[in-house]
Coordinates of C-alpha atoms in Angstrom, one line a residue:
Chain A
X1 CA 1.2 0.7 78.6
X2 CA -1.4 0.3 76.0
X3 CA 0.1 2.5 73.3
X4 CA 3.3 0.6 73.4
X5 CA 1.5 -2.7 73.0
X6 CA -0.5 -1.2 70.1
X7 CA 2.6 0.0 68.3
X8 CA 4.3 -3.4 68.8
X9 CA 1.2 -5.2 67.4
X10 CA 1.3 -2.9 64.4
X11 CA 4.9 -3.5 63.7
X12 CA 4.8 -7.3 64.1
X13 CA 1.7 -7.7 62.0
X14 CA 3.5 -5.6 59.3
X15 CA 6.7 -7.6 59.5
X16 CA 5.4 -11.1 59.8
X17 CA 4.2 -11.3 56.2
X18 CA 7.6 -10.3 55.0
X19 CA 9.2 -13.7 55.2
X20 CA 6.2 -15.4 53.6
X21 CA 6.0 -12.9 50.9
X22 CA 9.7 -13.1 50.1
X23 CA 9.5 -16.8 49.8
X24 CA 6.5 -16.3 47.5
X25 CA 8.4 -13.9 45.3
X26 CA 11.3 -16.3 44.9
X27 CA 9.0 -19.2 44.2
X28 CA 7.3 -17.1 41.6
X29 CA 10.5 -16.2 39.8
X30 CA 11.7 -19.8 39.3
X31 CA 9.1 -20.6 36.7
X32 CA 9.5 -24.2 35.5
X33 CA 9.7 -24.4 31.7
X34 CA 8.9 -27.9 30.5
X35 CA 7.5 -30.0 33.3
X36 CA 5.2 -32.9 32.5
X37 CA 2.1 -32.0 30.6
X38 CA 2.6 -28.2 30.6
X39 CA 5.1 -25.9 29.0
X40 CA 5.5 -22.1 29.1
X41 CA 7.2 -19.9 26.6
X42 CA 7.7 -16.1 26.3
X43 CA 7.2 -14.3 23.0
X44 CA 8.9 -10.9 23.1
X45 CA 7.3 -8.8 20.4
X46 CA 7.0 -5.2 19.2
X47 CA 4.2 -2.7 19.8
X48 CA 1.4 -3.3 17.3
X49 CA 1.3 -7.1 17.4
X50 CA -0.7 -7.3 20.6
X51 CA -4.0 -8.3 19.0
X52 CA -2.3 -10.6 16.4
X53 CA -0.5 -12.7 19.0
X54 CA -3.5 -12.7 21.4
X55 CA -5.4 -14.5 18.6
X56 CA -2.5 -16.6 17.4
X57 CA -1.5 -17.9 20.9
X58 CA -4.8 -19.6 21.5
X59 CA -4.7 -21.0 18.0
X60 CA -1.2 -22.4 18.6
X61 CA -2.2 -23.8 22.0
X62 CA -4.9 -25.9 20.3
X63 CA -2.4 -27.0 17.6
X64 CA 0.3 -28.0 20.1
X65 CA -2.2 -29.9 22.3
X66 CA -3.4 -31.9 19.4
X67 CA 0.1 -32.6 18.2
X68 CA 1.8 -33.5 21.5
X69 CA -0.9 -33.6 24.2
X70 CA 1.0 -30.9 26.1
X71 CA -0.6 -27.7 27.3
X72 CA 1.3 -24.7 26.2
X73 CA 1.0 -21.2 27.8
X74 CA 2.5 -18.4 25.7
X75 CA 3.4 -15.3 27.6
X76 CA 3.5 -12.0 25.8
X77 CA 5.6 -8.9 26.2
X78 CA 5.2 -5.8 23.9
X79 CA 7.0 -2.5 23.5
X80 CA 9.1 -0.5 21.0
X81 CA 11.0 -3.0 18.8
X82 CA 14.5 -1.8 19.7
X83 CA 13.6 -1.4 23.4
X84 CA 12.4 -5.1 23.4
X85 CA 15.7 -6.3 21.7
X86 CA 17.6 -4.4 24.4
X87 CA 15.6 -6.1 27.2
X88 CA 16.3 -9.5 25.7
X89 CA 20.0 -8.7 25.6
X90 CA 19.8 -7.5 29.2
X91 CA 18.2 -10.8 30.3
X92 CA 14.5 -10.9 29.5
X93 CA 14.0 -14.7 28.9
X94 CA 12.5 -14.6 25.4
X95 CA 12.1 -18.1 23.9
X96 CA 11.1 -16.4 20.6
X97 CA 11.6 -12.8 19.4
X98 CA 9.0 -11.4 16.9
X99 CA 10.3 -7.9 16.2
X100 CA 9.6 -5.0 13.9
X101 CA 12.8 -5.2 11.8
X102 CA 15.7 -7.5 11.1
X103 CA 18.3 -5.1 12.6
X104 CA 16.9 -5.6 16.1
X105 CA 17.2 -9.4 15.9
X106 CA 20.7 -8.9 14.5
X107 CA 21.4 -7.0 17.7
X108 CA 20.3 -10.0 19.8
X109 CA 22.5 -12.3 17.6
X110 CA 25.4 -9.9 18.0
X111 CA 25.1 -10.3 21.8
X112 CA 25.6 -14.0 21.3
X113 CA 22.1 -15.1 22.3
X114 CA 21.1 -16.5 18.9
X115 CA 22.7 -17.7 15.7
X116 CA 23.7 -14.9 13.3
X117 CA 22.1 -16.9 10.5
X118 CA 18.7 -16.7 12.1
X119 CA 17.1 -15.3 8.9
X120 CA 17.7 -18.5 7.1
X121 CA 15.9 -20.7 9.6
X122 CA 12.3 -20.0 8.4
X123 CA 10.8 -19.2 4.9
X124 CA 10.9 -15.6 3.4
X125 CA 13.9 -14.5 5.5
X126 CA 12.1 -15.7 8.6
X127 CA 9.3 -13.2 7.8
X128 CA 5.8 -14.9 8.2
X129 CA 3.8 -11.8 7.4
X130 CA 4.5 -8.4 6.0
X131 CA 3.1 -4.9 6.1
X132 CA 3.8 -1.6 4.5
X133 CA 3.6 2.1 5.3
X134 CA 0.4 4.0 4.5
X135 CA -1.2 7.4 5.4
X136 CA -4.0 7.8 7.9
X137 CA -5.9 11.0 7.4
X138 CA -9.0 12.7 8.9
X139 CA -12.3 11.6 7.5
X140 CA -13.1 12.9 4.1
X141 CA -9.4 13.8 3.6
X142 CA -10.0 17.5 4.1
X143 CA -6.4 18.5 3.2
X144 CA -6.4 16.4 -0.1
X145 CA -3.4 14.2 0.7
X146 CA -2.9 11.6 -1.9
X147 CA 0.8 10.9 -2.3
X148 CA 4.2 11.6 -0.7
X149 CA 4.7 15.0 -2.3
X150 CA 1.5 16.3 -0.7
X151 CA 3.1 15.8 2.7
X152 CA 5.4 18.7 2.3
X153 CA 2.8 21.2 1.1
X154 CA 2.6 24.4 3.2
X155 CA 0.4 24.0 6.3
X156 CA 0.4 20.2 6.4
X157 CA 1.3 18.7 9.8
X158 CA 2.7 15.1 9.7
X159 CA 2.8 12.7 12.7
X160 CA 5.4 10.0 12.8
X161 CA 7.4 8.4 15.7
X162 CA 11.1 8.9 16.3
X163 CA 13.2 6.8 13.9
X164 CA 15.8 6.5 16.6
X165 CA 13.6 4.4 18.8
X166 CA 10.7 3.1 16.7
X167 CA 10.9 0.4 14.1
X168 CA 7.7 1.6 12.3
X169 CA 9.2 5.1 12.1
X170 CA 12.3 3.7 10.4
X171 CA 10.2 1.9 7.9
X172 CA 8.2 5.2 7.3
X173 CA 11.4 7.2 6.8
X174 CA 12.8 4.6 4.4
X175 CA 9.5 4.5 2.5
X176 CA 9.6 8.3 2.0
X177 CA 13.3 8.2 1.0
X178 CA 12.7 5.3 -1.5
X179 CA 9.7 7.1 -3.0
X180 CA 11.8 10.3 -3.4
X181 CA 14.6 8.4 -5.1
X182 CA 12.1 6.9 -7.5
X183 CA 10.7 10.3 -8.4
X184 CA 14.1 11.7 -8.9
X185 CA 15.8 8.9 -10.9
X186 CA 17.9 7.7 -8.0
X187 CA 19.2 11.2 -7.1
X188 CA 20.0 10.8 -3.4
X189 CA 20.6 14.6 -3.0
X190 CA 16.9 15.1 -4.0
X191 CA 15.8 12.4 -1.7
X192 CA 17.7 14.1 1.2
X193 CA 16.1 17.4 0.3
X194 CA 12.6 15.8 0.4
X195 CA 13.3 14.1 3.8
X196 CA 14.6 17.3 5.2
X197 CA 11.3 19.1 4.1
X198 CA 9.2 16.2 5.4
X199 CA 10.6 16.2 8.9
X200 CA 10.2 20.0 9.0
X201 CA 6.4 19.3 9.0
X202 CA 6.7 16.9 12.0
X203 CA 5.8 18.8 15.2
X204 CA 6.6 16.0 17.7
X205 CA 8.3 12.6 17.6
X206 CA 6.7 10.0 19.8
X207 CA 9.0 7.2 20.9
X208 CA 6.8 4.3 19.5
X209 CA 4.2 3.6 16.9
X210 CA 1.3 3.3 19.4
X211 CA 2.2 6.6 21.0
X212 CA 2.2 8.3 17.6
X213 CA -1.2 6.7 16.7
X214 CA -2.6 8.0 20.1
X215 CA -1.2 11.5 19.4
X216 CA -3.0 11.5 16.0
X217 CA -6.2 9.7 17.0
X218 CA -6.9 10.7 20.6
X219 CA -5.2 14.0 20.9
X220 CA -6.3 15.1 17.4
X221 CA -2.9 16.5 16.4
X222 CA -1.8 16.5 12.8
X223 CA -3.3 16.1 9.3
X224 CA -1.7 12.8 8.4
X225 CA -0.2 9.9 10.3
X226 CA 2.6 7.8 8.7
X227 CA 1.6 4.4 10.0
X228 CA 2.1 0.7 9.6
X229 CA -0.8 -0.5 7.4
X230 CA -1.9 -3.0 10.1
X231 CA -1.9 -0.2 12.7
X232 CA -3.9 2.2 10.4
X233 CA -6.5 -0.6 9.6
X234 CA -6.8 -1.5 13.2
X235 CA -7.2 2.2 14.3
X236 CA -10.0 2.8 11.7
X237 CA -11.8 -0.4 12.6
X238 CA -11.5 0.0 16.3
X239 CA -12.1 3.7 16.6
X240 CA -14.7 4.2 13.9
X241 CA -14.3 4.3 10.1
X242 CA -16.3 7.5 10.0
X243 CA -13.4 9.4 11.8
X244 CA -10.4 8.4 9.6
X245 CA -9.5 7.4 6.1
X246 CA -6.6 5.4 4.8
X247 CA -4.7 6.8 1.8
X248 CA -2.4 4.5 -0.2
X249 CA 0.6 6.3 -1.7
X250 CA 1.8 5.5 -5.2
X251 CA 4.8 3.6 -3.9
X252 CA 5.9 2.3 -0.4
X253 CA 8.2 -0.1 1.3
X254 CA 7.7 -3.8 1.9
X255 CA 8.0 -3.8 5.7
X256 CA 9.3 -7.2 6.9
X257 CA 8.9 -7.9 10.7
X258 CA 10.9 -11.0 11.2
X259 CA 10.8 -13.8 13.8
X260 CA 13.6 -15.9 15.5
X261 CA 14.1 -18.5 18.2
X262 CA 16.5 -17.3 20.9
X263 CA 18.9 -20.2 20.9
X264 CA 20.6 -19.6 24.2
X265 CA 17.4 -19.4 26.1
X266 CA 15.5 -22.3 24.5
X267 CA 18.5 -24.5 25.1
X268 CA 18.8 -23.6 28.7
X269 CA 15.0 -23.9 29.3
X270 CA 14.6 -27.0 27.2
X271 CA 11.9 -25.4 25.1
X272 CA 13.4 -25.6 21.6
X273 CA 10.8 -27.9 20.1
X274 CA 7.8 -25.9 21.2
X275 CA 9.5 -22.5 20.3
X276 CA 10.4 -23.7 16.8
X277 CA 7.0 -25.1 16.2
X278 CA 5.5 -21.8 17.4
X279 CA 7.3 -19.9 14.7
X280 CA 6.9 -22.6 12.0
X281 CA 3.2 -22.8 12.5
X282 CA 2.9 -19.1 11.8
X283 CA 3.3 -20.1 8.1
X284 CA 0.3 -22.5 8.2
X285 CA -2.9 -21.4 6.3
X286 CA -4.8 -21.1 9.6
X287 CA -2.2 -18.8 11.2
X288 CA -1.9 -16.9 7.9
X289 CA -5.7 -16.2 8.1
X290 CA -5.2 -15.0 11.7
X291 CA -2.5 -12.6 10.5
X292 CA -4.8 -11.4 7.6
X293 CA -7.7 -10.8 10.0
X294 CA -5.4 -8.7 12.1
X295 CA -4.4 -6.7 9.0
X296 CA -1.0 -8.1 8.3
X297 CA -0.3 -9.1 4.7
X298 CA -0.1 -12.9 4.6
X299 CA 2.9 -14.5 2.8
X300 CA 0.8 -17.6 1.9
X301 CA -0.4 -16.9 -1.6
X302 CA -3.8 -18.7 -1.2
X303 CA -4.7 -16.7 1.9
X304 CA -3.4 -13.5 0.3
X305 CA -5.7 -14.0 -2.6
X306 CA -8.6 -14.6 -0.3
X307 CA -8.0 -11.4 1.6
X308 CA -6.9 -9.4 -1.5
X309 CA -9.8 -6.9 -1.1
X310 CA -8.4 -5.8 2.3
X311 CA -5.0 -5.0 1.0
X312 CA -4.9 -2.6 -1.9
X313 CA -2.2 -3.0 -4.5
X314 CA 0.8 -0.8 -3.8
X315 CA 4.1 -0.7 -5.8
X316 CA 6.4 -2.0 -3.1
X317 CA 10.2 -1.7 -3.0
X318 CA 12.3 -3.6 -0.5
X319 CA 15.0 -2.7 2.0
X320 CA 17.5 -4.9 0.1
X321 CA 16.8 -3.5 -3.3
X322 CA 16.9 0.2 -2.4
X323 CA 19.0 0.4 0.8
X324 CA 21.3 -2.8 0.5
X325 CA 19.9 -4.3 3.7
X326 CA 19.4 -3.1 7.2
X327 CA 23.0 -2.7 8.2
X328 CA 23.7 -0.2 5.5
X329 CA 20.4 1.6 6.1
X330 CA 21.1 1.8 9.8
X331 CA 24.6 3.1 9.4
X332 CA 23.8 5.6 6.7
X333 CA 20.5 7.0 8.1
X334 CA 19.9 6.2 11.8
X335 CA 23.2 5.8 13.5
X336 CA 24.5 8.7 15.7
X337 CA 25.6 11.4 13.3
X338 CA 23.7 9.7 10.3
X339 CA 21.5 11.5 7.8
X340 CA 18.5 11.7 10.2
X341 CA 20.6 13.4 12.8
X342 CA 21.9 15.8 10.2
X343 CA 18.5 16.8 8.7
X344 CA 16.2 16.8 11.7
X345 CA 16.1 20.2 13.5
X346 CA 13.7 20.3 16.3
X347 CA 13.8 24.1 16.4
X348 CA 12.3 24.4 12.9
X349 CA 9.1 22.7 14.2
X350 CA 6.2 24.7 15.4
X351 CA 6.3 23.2 18.9
X352 CA 9.1 21.8 20.9
X353 CA 9.8 18.2 19.8
X354 CA 10.2 15.3 22.2
X355 CA 13.3 13.6 20.9
X356 CA 15.5 11.2 22.7
X357 CA 19.2 11.1 21.7
X358 CA 19.1 13.2 18.6
X359 CA 21.9 15.5 19.6
X360 CA 23.9 16.4 16.5
Chain B
X1 CA -8.8 51.9 69.8
X2 CA -11.1 48.9 69.4
X3 CA -12.1 46.9 72.5
X4 CA -12.8 43.9 70.4
X5 CA -10.7 40.9 71.3
X6 CA -8.6 40.0 68.3
X7 CA -8.2 36.3 67.7
X8 CA -7.2 34.6 64.4
X9 CA -10.8 33.3 64.0
X10 CA -12.1 36.8 64.1
X11 CA -10.8 37.4 60.6
X12 CA -13.6 38.9 58.5
X13 CA -16.1 36.4 57.1
X14 CA -15.1 37.2 53.6
X15 CA -11.5 36.2 54.2
X16 CA -12.5 33.0 55.9
X17 CA -14.9 32.1 53.1
X18 CA -12.5 33.0 50.3
X19 CA -9.7 30.9 51.9
X20 CA -12.0 28.0 52.4
X21 CA -13.4 28.2 48.9
X22 CA -9.9 28.5 47.5
X23 CA -8.7 25.4 49.4
X24 CA -11.8 23.3 48.4
X25 CA -11.6 24.6 44.8
X26 CA -8.0 23.6 44.4
X27 CA -8.7 20.3 45.9
X28 CA -11.7 19.9 43.6
X29 CA -9.8 20.7 40.5
X30 CA -6.7 18.8 41.3
X31 CA -8.2 15.7 43.0
X32 CA -11.9 15.6 42.7
X33 CA -12.3 16.2 39.0
X34 CA -9.7 13.7 37.9
X35 CA -11.2 11.0 40.1
X36 CA -14.6 11.9 38.7
X37 CA -13.3 11.6 35.2
X38 CA -11.7 8.2 36.0
X39 CA -14.9 6.8 37.5
X40 CA -17.1 8.2 34.7
X41 CA -14.8 6.9 32.0
X42 CA -14.6 3.5 33.7
X43 CA -18.4 3.2 33.7
X44 CA -18.8 4.6 30.1
X45 CA -19.8 1.2 28.7
X46 CA -21.9 0.2 31.7
X47 CA -21.4 -1.7 35.0
X48 CA -21.1 -5.1 33.2
X49 CA -18.2 -3.9 31.1
X50 CA -16.6 -2.4 34.2
X51 CA -16.9 -5.7 36.1
X52 CA -15.5 -7.6 33.1
X53 CA -12.5 -5.3 33.0
X54 CA -11.6 -5.6 36.6
X55 CA -12.2 -9.4 36.8
X56 CA -10.2 -10.1 33.7
X57 CA -7.5 -12.7 34.6
X58 CA -4.7 -10.4 33.5
X59 CA -6.0 -7.6 35.7
X60 CA -6.3 -10.0 38.6
X61 CA -2.7 -11.1 38.1
X62 CA -1.6 -7.5 38.0
X63 CA -3.5 -6.8 41.2
X64 CA -1.9 -9.8 42.9
X65 CA 1.6 -8.8 41.9
X66 CA 0.9 -5.2 43.1
X67 CA -0.3 -6.5 46.5
X68 CA 2.7 -8.8 46.7
X69 CA 5.0 -5.8 46.0
X70 CA 3.3 -3.7 48.7
X71 CA 3.4 -6.6 51.2
X72 CA 7.1 -7.0 50.8
X73 CA 8.3 -3.4 50.1
X74 CA 6.4 -1.7 53.0
X75 CA 7.5 -4.0 55.9
X76 CA 11.1 -3.9 54.6
X77 CA 10.8 -0.1 54.6
X78 CA 9.4 -0.1 58.1
X79 CA 12.3 -2.1 59.4
X80 CA 15.0 -0.1 57.6
X81 CA 13.2 3.2 58.0
X82 CA 12.7 2.8 61.8
X83 CA 16.3 1.6 62.2
X84 CA 17.8 4.5 60.2
X85 CA 15.6 7.2 61.7
X86 CA 16.3 5.9 65.3
X87 CA 20.1 5.8 64.7
X88 CA 20.1 9.3 63.1
X89 CA 17.9 10.9 65.7
X90 CA 19.4 9.4 68.9
X91 CA 23.1 9.1 68.2
X92 CA 25.9 11.2 66.9
X93 CA 28.3 9.3 64.8
X94 CA 30.8 10.0 62.1
X95 CA 29.1 10.1 58.6
X96 CA 25.7 11.0 60.1
X97 CA 25.2 13.9 57.7
X98 CA 26.3 11.8 54.8
X99 CA 23.7 9.1 55.7
X100 CA 20.9 11.7 55.9
X101 CA 21.8 12.8 52.4
X102 CA 22.0 9.2 51.2
X103 CA 18.5 8.4 52.5
X104 CA 17.2 11.1 50.2
X105 CA 19.0 9.7 47.2
X106 CA 16.0 7.8 45.8
X107 CA 14.0 11.1 45.8
X108 CA 16.8 12.9 44.0
X109 CA 17.3 10.5 41.1
X110 CA 14.7 9.8 38.4
X111 CA 12.8 6.6 38.9
X112 CA 13.8 5.4 35.5
X113 CA 17.4 5.6 36.5
X114 CA 16.6 3.8 39.8
X115 CA 15.2 0.9 37.6
X116 CA 18.1 1.0 35.2
X117 CA 20.6 0.6 38.0
X118 CA 19.1 -2.8 38.8
X119 CA 19.2 -3.9 35.2
X120 CA 22.8 -2.9 35.0
X121 CA 23.5 -4.6 38.3
X122 CA 21.6 -7.9 37.8
X123 CA 20.9 -8.0 34.0
X124 CA 22.2 -10.5 31.5
X125 CA 25.2 -8.3 30.6
X126 CA 26.2 -7.5 34.2
X127 CA 29.0 -9.1 36.2
X128 CA 26.8 -11.3 38.4
X129 CA 23.7 -11.4 36.3
X130 CA 24.7 -14.4 34.0
X131 CA 25.7 -16.5 37.1
X132 CA 22.4 -15.7 38.8
X133 CA 20.4 -16.5 35.7
X134 CA 22.3 -19.8 35.1
X135 CA 21.4 -20.8 38.7
X136 CA 17.7 -20.1 38.3
X137 CA 17.7 -16.8 40.2
X138 CA 15.8 -14.3 38.1
X139 CA 15.9 -10.8 39.4
X140 CA 15.4 -8.3 36.5
X141 CA 12.3 -8.9 34.4
X142 CA 10.9 -10.9 37.3
X143 CA 8.9 -10.1 40.5
X144 CA 12.1 -9.9 42.6
X145 CA 13.4 -7.0 40.5
X146 CA 10.1 -5.2 40.7
X147 CA 10.2 -5.6 44.5
X148 CA 13.8 -4.4 44.7
X149 CA 13.1 -1.3 42.6
X150 CA 10.0 -0.5 44.6
X151 CA 11.9 -0.9 47.9
X152 CA 14.5 1.5 46.5
X153 CA 12.2 4.3 45.4
X154 CA 10.0 4.1 48.6
X155 CA 12.9 3.9 51.0
X156 CA 12.9 7.5 52.1
X157 CA 9.3 7.7 53.1
X158 CA 9.3 6.0 56.5
X159 CA 12.7 7.3 57.5
X160 CA 12.0 10.9 56.4
X161 CA 8.6 11.0 58.2
X162 CA 10.1 9.5 61.4
X163 CA 13.3 11.5 61.6
X164 CA 11.8 14.9 62.5
X165 CA 9.4 13.3 65.1
X166 CA 12.2 11.4 66.8
X167 CA 14.4 14.5 66.8
X168 CA 11.6 16.7 68.2
X169 CA 11.0 14.2 71.0
X170 CA 14.7 14.6 72.0
X171 CA 16.7 12.2 74.0
X172 CA 15.6 13.1 77.6
X173 CA 12.8 10.6 77.7
X174 CA 15.1 7.7 76.7
X175 CA 17.7 8.9 79.2
X176 CA 15.1 8.9 81.9
X177 CA 14.0 5.4 81.0
X178 CA 17.5 4.1 81.1
X179 CA 18.1 5.8 84.5
X180 CA 15.0 4.0 85.8
X181 CA 16.5 0.7 84.7
X182 CA 14.8 0.0 81.4
X183 CA 16.7 -2.2 78.9
X184 CA 17.4 -0.9 75.4
X185 CA 14.5 -2.8 73.9
X186 CA 12.1 -1.7 76.6
X187 CA 13.1 1.9 76.0
X188 CA 12.7 1.5 72.2
X189 CA 9.3 -0.2 72.4
X190 CA 7.8 1.8 75.3
X191 CA 9.3 5.3 74.9
X192 CA 10.8 5.9 71.5
X193 CA 8.1 4.4 69.2
X194 CA 5.0 5.6 71.0
X195 CA 6.3 9.2 70.7
X196 CA 6.6 8.8 66.9
X197 CA 3.4 6.8 66.2
X198 CA 1.7 9.4 64.0
X199 CA 4.8 10.0 61.9
X200 CA 5.4 6.2 61.5
X201 CA 1.8 5.8 60.3
X202 CA 2.1 8.7 57.9
X203 CA 5.3 7.2 56.5
X204 CA 3.8 3.8 56.1
X205 CA 0.7 5.3 54.3
X206 CA 3.0 7.2 51.9
X207 CA 5.2 4.2 51.2
X208 CA 2.2 2.0 50.6
X209 CA 0.7 4.5 48.1
X210 CA 4.0 4.9 46.2
X211 CA 4.7 1.2 46.2
X212 CA 1.3 0.4 44.7
X213 CA 1.5 3.3 42.1
X214 CA 5.2 3.3 41.1
X215 CA 5.5 3.3 37.3
X216 CA 8.9 4.5 36.1
X217 CA 11.3 2.3 38.0
X218 CA 9.1 -0.7 37.7
X219 CA 8.5 -0.2 34.0
X220 CA 12.3 -0.5 33.4
X221 CA 12.8 -3.8 35.3
X222 CA 9.4 -5.4 34.5
X223 CA 9.9 -6.7 31.0
X224 CA 6.1 -6.3 30.6
X225 CA 5.2 -10.0 30.6
X226 CA 1.4 -10.1 30.9
X227 CA 0.2 -12.2 33.8
X228 CA 3.7 -12.5 35.2
X229 CA 5.5 -9.2 35.7
X230 CA 2.7 -6.7 35.1
X231 CA 1.7 -4.4 38.0
X232 CA -1.5 -2.4 38.0
X233 CA 0.1 0.8 36.7
X234 CA 1.8 -1.0 33.9
X235 CA -1.4 -2.9 33.1
X236 CA -3.2 0.4 32.8
X237 CA -0.7 1.7 30.3
X238 CA -1.1 -1.5 28.3
X239 CA -4.8 -1.3 28.2
X240 CA -4.6 2.4 27.2
X241 CA -2.2 1.5 24.3
X242 CA -4.7 -1.2 23.1
X243 CA -7.4 1.5 22.6
X244 CA -9.2 0.0 25.6
X245 CA -9.7 3.4 27.3
X246 CA -12.6 2.5 29.5
X247 CA -10.8 -0.7 30.6
X248 CA -7.7 1.3 31.5
X249 CA -9.8 3.7 33.6
X250 CA -11.6 0.7 35.2
X251 CA -8.3 -0.7 36.4
X252 CA -7.3 2.8 37.5
X253 CA -10.3 2.7 39.9
X254 CA -8.7 -0.3 41.6
X255 CA -5.6 1.8 42.3
X256 CA -7.9 4.6 43.6
X257 CA -9.6 2.1 45.8
X258 CA -6.3 0.8 47.1
X259 CA -5.3 4.3 48.0
X260 CA -8.6 4.9 49.8
X261 CA -8.3 1.6 51.8
X262 CA -4.8 2.7 52.9
X263 CA -6.2 6.1 54.1
X264 CA -9.1 4.4 55.8
X265 CA -6.8 1.9 57.6
X266 CA -4.6 4.7 58.7
X267 CA -7.6 6.7 60.0
X268 CA -9.0 3.7 61.8
X269 CA -5.7 2.8 63.5
X270 CA -5.2 6.4 64.5
X271 CA -8.7 6.7 66.0
X272 CA -8.2 3.3 67.8
X273 CA -4.9 4.4 69.3
X274 CA -6.3 7.7 70.4
X275 CA -9.1 6.0 72.2
X276 CA -6.7 3.5 73.8
X277 CA -4.4 6.3 74.9
X278 CA -7.3 8.2 76.5

């Protein structure tokens, strides 16, 4: 019976590769870490650093080869900062974490994966480069947006991601809060009123910085995007300086995206030496130049001076000076039931907002 | 009283044309236009840029992983799907109705939840996860987890397509075969499966397409490590987020091509079998 033979052939040809493929899948998962002349490490990073680390990884590979003769392959994973921290806690084998804010590395440390004193391991609180929050507006600035108070004028639509999920959005929220405090002699009731007004001008909350940029840039929604400075510079350079303009507000926050070695994982994989050098070398003049070319503010003063034209002077306050560090800021503003939950009302917005986990 | 014979095909020409135009129009808007946009966008910067995008090492890695996932998930689903549909269609047993409902479970839950279940089951904070990881068995944030999640979300396709066909065929053929002295295996290979060939192929084609294109569940268990745990759909999202819109669409054409190859193989196998049977 030919049909039977045909069906049998179909099934056996389909099933035969199964064993082989399963073996292949298992072999592929057991990636060796430090064997002979080659080593692999995984850098788990946040959303906007894709271009930065693509450039830095090849620079570092050359440096490590010259130093040790070993070939290093750095794998990259990118996503929202808090989501990435969550993945590391759930078992993503990050040798190093380079995230958007200290609180997310604190979460990894709280899960017992790295030393809680991670911020003391490298210079500048383990922050090799910094950034700040600026405004991205449509070309020619048609709505005349120049500083924070302009954002709450009638008819202005503001795009910013969800502070519950996005590191960049939290920096933007804190920048707005700090500016309002400064304008009102430290009156936190006035700051709260300003933030409430500001988020009434936000029609939709994207979960991450890249999503918000795409909403503003590609979908053409909104008059102003509150963005990482590096993200705003990248968007204008990549997508045409004739389409967008960057507005520098009078004051903003010094955004510090920190780095840390994930102790538990490097000790198990035997990659501590290369992982530590990977982060230490970020402070070298060559690496600082890579950071500056990718629109991050270098911490090396010589490189900073060289690229001064690219980064306009902004009066910057810090998370420690205004908010007493990330733990206090997180508890007061972003935790469930915190100030953000109290002031943000999706119904007041002109269109339904996409918000995850902002129930009152 | 009209003497005209009335057949369905004797509907007025207007009705036939309107219905045909409607069907083609809906197809054009929902399928044709998006595919055209994808192809046009992919070629926006010329053929050379297109070729560079689809031969990029990270794209090739993503394609390999996607093919590996399909190569494992689809055969696994054939085995389990055939076994489940056969048992459900040919036998009455306690819990049969519950099993039918359970097979549909992956359709009922959101793919994101399907992925999250595996993270909670095998992740670093689960009961067995730390032991597995300490012994070098990486499941979540590794290809094995992606395959598991894909098998889970594609599980109903083969069983669901086969079940009605086997039920429609009834049990009389098998009973006749057994009376004639056929063994169980002979009955299965020569009677049961040939009756359900078309449905099996349809299920395999659907499972293949879903396995190659699955995003939600895979996104949760992947960890997004470029070159290691990135499938084609995840790679498309990454390129899109890096402002490489034409690159994203170029990689999307690979998925379209994969779907077309699946359809072509199904069509060829069907035609071949029909010729054999004749």
